[in-house]
Structures are given as C-alpha cells and as structure tokens.
Amino acid sequence: MANAAFDDRDGTIWFDGKFLDWRDAKVHVLTHAMHYGSSVFEGERAYGGTIFKSREHSERLRASARLLDFEVPYTVEQIDAAKAEVVRRNGLIDAYVRPVAFRGSEMMGVSAQHNTIHLAIAAWAWPSYFDPEQRKRGIRLDIAEYRRPDPRTAPSTSKAAGLYMICTISKHRAERRGYADALMLDWQGRVAECTGANIFFAKDGVLHTPIADCFLDGLTRRTVIELAKRRGVQVVERRIMPEELGGFSECFITGSAAEVTPVGEIAEHRFTPGALTQTLSDDYVAETQGKAIAA
Ligand code: PMP
C-alpha cells in the first residue's frame, strides 16, 4: 500500500467535523482554494501516538488563515482533539499529520467574502523526509533561482499553500540536477531556508541561523534553538550571505517532516556532519519522545 496515490488509501480522514472513509474525503473542482490558493496547512509528527507540539501547530494553522483573511471555524482545542483522534482511528503510532484549511465554493472569483471555510485532517506513516542513506552522509542542496518573497509581496510568514508554488518548482529543478533539495535566498539575496525546512550552520561551536522575518519561523527551528541553549551552545540569529557559506564547518536543516537532517553540500561548499549536528539531532529525537535532557 506504501505507493498508493494519496486519494486511494485505506483509513479515515476528518473532514468538517466528521470522520469519512479516506476515499470519500473529496472537494469539488470549483473550490476557491484550488483556483486562488486560499488554503493553509500544517505538517506535524506524532511520536509514540502523541503529536509533538500539537497545540503550537493548531495555533499556527489559525494564524496562517488569519494572514489570508479567513478564520478557521474550530478552536485550537477542537483541532487538537480532532488530530489526536485521526491518529488514533488510523491505528498510527509514529505518523505525519496534515491539517488543511481552505475556502470553499460559494463564490468563484478573487473576492471570497462569503465562502465557507473547510478543515480536513489526514495522517499517515512517513518515516523519513529524505532518503536515509543520503541523510547519513548529509544531503546535497542546490541553490534555488526563486527567492522567498518580500513580506510586502506576500503573507510570507503564513504556512499558505500558494507560497509553496516556488518551492515545488525549486525542488524539482534541484532534483533534476541531482540534489535532494534547494536552499532559497530571500528577496534581498540573503540565505533564507529550504523548500520545506529551516537551515542552521555551525562554526567554532557556535550556531548561526537566518532571522525568520520573511519565511516560516519553524517550530522545529525554535525547538532546536532552545535545545542548543540548554546545552550551553550559543545561537546567533543574523543575516547570512551566500558568500559566507564556505566558512561554516557544519550545516543542517530542521522541520517537522525533515526533523534535524545533516547537510553535506550546498552547491560548491562542503560540510561535514559533526558532533554539534549529531547532539542536536539526538536531543531533538529525545525531546519528541518526551525524554528531554535536563536544562
Ligand atoms: N519552512 C518551510 C517552507 C516549511 O515548509 C517548513 C515545514 N513546515 C519549515 C520551514 C519548518 O517548519 P516546522 O519546523 O514548523 O515544521
């Protein structure tokens, strides 16, 4: 069943308050979200049957929707309860969880003042975002042609479906060129993030990561910053220029799906996954399992 298309699987999907058979969780072709990108989503993982940072993800989903000028018609508590029940009903222990909120079909034009807002939640087993062999050596990143948009051009801190258009194009181009993913610069040409994960660099035991003001300030990013600080590792959030890449010894990316993934190459620059990456990767796993190291 592993390679079955996502609309043709066994299981249960929560859709507008009801549990539907997986194959029945459908939308009409005249759905505003599909034509105008009026959709926001989350990507979360459950570990040992419990969703890591569930509440923060539900809050972010609602915040993303507000940035697109709509309200998710469920409270954080209702969304949390529905997600937990989706994981349980599908018999999942370690799982990826995907809530998606979107505008429906009442109006079909740019204006969508009266469209119903829908929410669906699915979950499935998704062991590793990158190939486990590539992951061990450190994944290889290309540099994307597209840049993260200026916050005056798009609601760039929202986890909005429309913002992934350039991510898919960039990831496809990277894959065609033999890379696992692409590093995206921001609108000013500074290092920003990958197509679905944030990025960190290490030099002389200090972590450096771009300031998340025109891209998603990932929950994993924030968790890793906290874990590093607990270890007494200094974390510097700053502007990082692509010319500086050669000066870092380690690099890794972070995301709910990617977790902590070592990077071995960005274009012509080489990194060696080292002790700091390993420690933070292990600490992240421990944190998700509820076995946090002492502060
Ligand atoms: N940036 C982008 C573009 C992403 O898609 C993701 C994954 N949601 C992240 C960063 C990391 O966010 P998080 O750690 O909250 O999953």
Short mmCIF file of C-alpha atoms in Angstrom, two decimals, residues 88-275:
data_model
loop_
_atom_site.label_atom_id
_atom_site.label_comp_id
_atom_site.label_asym_id
_atom_site.label_seq_id
_atom_site.Cartn_x
_atom_site.Cartn_y
_atom_site.Cartn_z
CA ARG A 88 -5.83 7.01 16.91
CA ARG A 89 -8.53 5.91 14.45
CA ASN A 90 -5.93 5.18 11.78
CA GLY A 91 -4.04 2.96 14.22
CA LEU A 92 -0.90 5.11 13.88
CA ILE A 93 1.88 5.39 16.45
CA ASP A 94 4.60 7.30 14.59
CA ALA A 95 2.88 9.38 11.93
CA TYR A 96 2.79 12.52 9.85
CA VAL A 97 -0.30 14.67 10.42
CA ARG A 98 -1.67 17.04 7.77
CA PRO A 99 -4.45 19.51 8.61
CA VAL A 100 -5.56 21.75 5.71
CA ALA A 101 -7.99 24.69 5.94
CA PHE A 102 -9.40 26.25 2.79
CA ARG A 103 -12.08 28.38 1.18
CA GLY A 104 -14.99 26.50 -0.39
CA SER A 105 -17.25 27.04 -3.41
CA GLU A 106 -19.87 29.72 -2.64
CA MET A 107 -18.05 32.44 -4.60
CA MET A 108 -15.76 31.85 -7.56
CA GLY A 109 -13.76 34.98 -8.14
CA VAL A 110 -10.97 36.86 -6.45
CA SER A 111 -13.36 38.03 -3.74
CA ALA A 112 -14.36 35.24 -1.40
CA GLN A 113 -16.16 37.13 1.34
CA HIS A 114 -18.90 34.54 1.79
CA ASN A 115 -17.12 31.28 1.17
CA THR A 116 -17.43 28.55 3.76
CA ILE A 117 -14.14 27.61 5.39
CA HIS A 118 -13.39 23.90 5.45
CA LEU A 119 -10.93 21.94 7.55
CA ALA A 120 -9.67 18.45 6.81
CA ILE A 121 -7.16 16.38 8.78
CA ALA A 122 -5.35 13.30 7.50
CA ALA A 123 -2.48 11.26 8.95
CA TRP A 124 -0.19 8.61 7.53
CA ALA A 125 3.07 6.80 8.21
CA TRP A 126 6.00 8.77 6.76
CA PRO A 127 9.30 7.54 8.20
CA SER A 128 11.92 9.85 6.64
CA TYR A 129 11.59 13.03 4.56
CA PHE A 130 14.92 12.34 2.82
CA ASP A 131 16.47 9.10 1.64
CA PRO A 132 18.05 7.53 4.81
CA GLU A 133 21.36 6.81 3.01
CA GLN A 134 21.69 10.41 1.75
CA ARG A 135 20.70 11.61 5.19
CA LYS A 136 23.60 9.78 6.86
CA ARG A 137 26.20 11.43 4.62
CA GLY A 138 24.44 14.76 4.68
CA ILE A 139 22.02 15.76 1.95
CA ARG A 140 23.13 17.83 -1.05
CA LEU A 141 21.45 21.20 -1.66
CA ASP A 142 21.27 23.23 -4.83
CA ILE A 143 20.67 26.99 -4.71
CA ALA A 144 17.19 27.91 -5.95
CA GLU A 145 16.56 30.55 -8.59
CA TYR A 146 13.40 31.73 -6.86
CA ARG A 147 13.69 33.74 -3.68
CA ARG A 148 11.48 33.95 -0.61
CA PRO A 149 9.18 36.91 -1.23
CA ASP A 150 9.38 40.31 0.41
CA PRO A 151 6.79 40.41 3.26
CA ARG A 152 5.25 43.33 1.34
CA THR A 153 4.69 40.99 -1.64
CA ALA A 154 3.05 38.03 0.10
CA PRO A 155 1.98 36.92 3.61
CA SER A 156 5.39 35.26 3.85
CA THR A 157 5.15 34.05 7.45
CA SER A 158 1.92 32.13 6.75
CA LYS A 159 2.08 28.40 6.00
CA ALA A 160 -0.03 29.09 2.93
CA ALA A 161 -0.32 26.66 0.04
CA GLY A 162 0.33 29.42 -2.50
CA LEU A 163 3.79 30.11 -1.11
CA TYR A 164 4.81 26.54 -2.00
CA MET A 165 4.43 27.12 -5.74
CA ILE A 166 8.03 28.38 -5.95
CA CYS A 167 9.17 25.66 -3.54
CA THR A 168 7.90 22.86 -5.79
CA ILE A 169 9.48 24.46 -8.89
CA SER A 170 12.77 24.90 -7.00
CA LYS A 171 12.75 21.38 -5.57
CA HIS A 172 12.03 19.87 -8.99
CA ARG A 173 14.91 21.79 -10.55
CA ALA A 174 17.23 20.68 -7.73
CA GLU A 175 16.18 17.05 -8.09
CA ARG A 176 16.72 17.16 -11.86
CA ARG A 177 20.23 18.42 -11.18
CA GLY A 178 20.90 15.54 -8.76
CA TYR A 179 20.34 17.37 -5.47
CA ALA A 180 17.99 16.40 -2.64
CA ASP A 181 16.59 19.91 -2.13
CA ALA A 182 17.26 23.60 -2.74
CA LEU A 183 18.41 26.40 -0.49
CA MET A 184 16.34 29.51 -1.11
CA LEU A 185 17.70 33.01 -0.65
CA ASP A 186 15.39 35.80 0.48
CA TRP A 187 14.27 38.75 -1.63
CA GLN A 188 17.44 40.61 -0.62
CA GLY A 189 19.75 37.76 -1.62
CA ARG A 190 20.45 36.50 1.89
CA VAL A 191 20.32 32.84 2.96
CA ALA A 192 16.72 32.05 3.98
CA GLU A 193 15.57 28.42 4.17
CA CYS A 194 14.99 25.25 2.18
CA THR A 195 11.80 24.45 0.27
CA GLY A 196 10.25 22.84 3.36
CA ALA A 197 12.70 23.34 6.24
CA ASN A 198 14.78 25.96 8.06
CA ILE A 199 18.58 25.99 7.98
CA PHE A 200 21.40 26.21 10.56
CA PHE A 201 25.17 26.48 10.24
CA ALA A 202 27.94 25.84 12.77
CA LYS A 203 31.38 27.43 13.12
CA ASP A 204 33.70 27.13 16.15
CA GLY A 205 30.94 25.59 18.28
CA VAL A 206 28.50 28.45 17.62
CA LEU A 207 25.23 28.03 15.71
CA HIS A 208 24.16 30.57 13.11
CA THR A 209 20.70 30.73 11.55
CA PRO A 210 18.95 33.37 9.43
CA ILE A 211 16.46 35.72 11.10
CA ALA A 212 12.99 34.36 10.25
CA ASP A 213 11.26 37.57 9.21
CA CYS A 214 10.32 36.75 5.61
CA PHE A 215 9.83 32.99 5.84
CA LEU A 216 8.38 30.45 8.23
CA ASP A 217 9.83 30.60 11.76
CA GLY A 218 9.55 26.82 12.09
CA LEU A 219 8.54 25.15 15.31
CA THR A 220 11.47 22.75 14.88
CA ARG A 221 13.77 25.75 14.40
CA ARG A 222 12.57 27.19 17.69
CA THR A 223 12.87 23.82 19.43
CA VAL A 224 16.45 23.35 18.18
CA ILE A 225 17.41 26.87 19.31
CA GLU A 226 16.07 26.01 22.78
CA LEU A 227 17.86 22.63 22.82
CA ALA A 228 21.14 24.27 21.81
CA LYS A 229 20.77 26.88 24.55
CA ARG A 230 20.10 24.10 27.08
CA ARG A 231 23.45 22.61 26.03
CA GLY A 232 25.10 25.98 26.53
CA VAL A 233 25.63 26.39 22.77
CA GLN A 234 25.47 29.99 21.59
CA VAL A 235 22.90 30.61 18.84
CA VAL A 236 23.23 33.68 16.65
CA GLU A 237 20.19 34.70 14.59
CA ARG A 238 21.53 37.01 11.94
CA ARG A 239 21.71 37.91 8.26
CA ILE A 240 23.78 35.28 6.46
CA MET A 241 25.09 35.96 2.97
CA PRO A 242 25.68 33.11 0.47
CA GLU A 243 29.36 34.23 0.21
CA GLU A 244 29.81 33.14 3.84
CA LEU A 245 28.83 29.51 3.25
CA GLY A 246 32.43 28.37 2.75
CA GLY A 247 33.30 29.49 6.29
CA PHE A 248 30.97 27.09 8.12
CA SER A 249 32.01 23.58 9.15
CA GLU A 250 28.56 22.02 9.76
CA CYS A 251 25.11 22.60 8.34
CA PHE A 252 21.73 21.03 9.00
CA ILE A 253 18.10 21.72 8.22
CA THR A 254 15.10 21.50 10.54
CA GLY A 255 11.41 20.82 10.06
CA SER A 256 8.57 18.76 11.45
CA ALA A 257 8.92 16.39 8.48
CA ALA A 258 12.71 16.71 7.98
CA GLU A 259 13.42 16.73 11.77
CA VAL A 260 17.18 17.50 12.08
CA THR A 261 18.78 16.50 8.76
CA PRO A 262 22.53 16.96 8.19
CA VAL A 263 23.64 18.79 5.03
CA GLY A 264 26.84 17.65 3.27
CA GLU A 265 26.90 20.10 0.37
CA ILE A 266 25.42 23.37 -0.79
CA ALA A 267 26.45 23.94 -4.42
CA GLU A 268 30.30 24.04 -4.31
CA HIS A 269 30.54 24.21 -0.50
CA ARG A 270 31.22 21.08 1.60
CA PHE A 271 30.17 20.43 5.20
CA THR A 272 30.98 17.51 7.47
CA PRO A 273 28.10 16.42 9.69
CA GLY A 274 29.81 16.67 13.08
CA ALA A 275 29.32 16.48 16.82
#
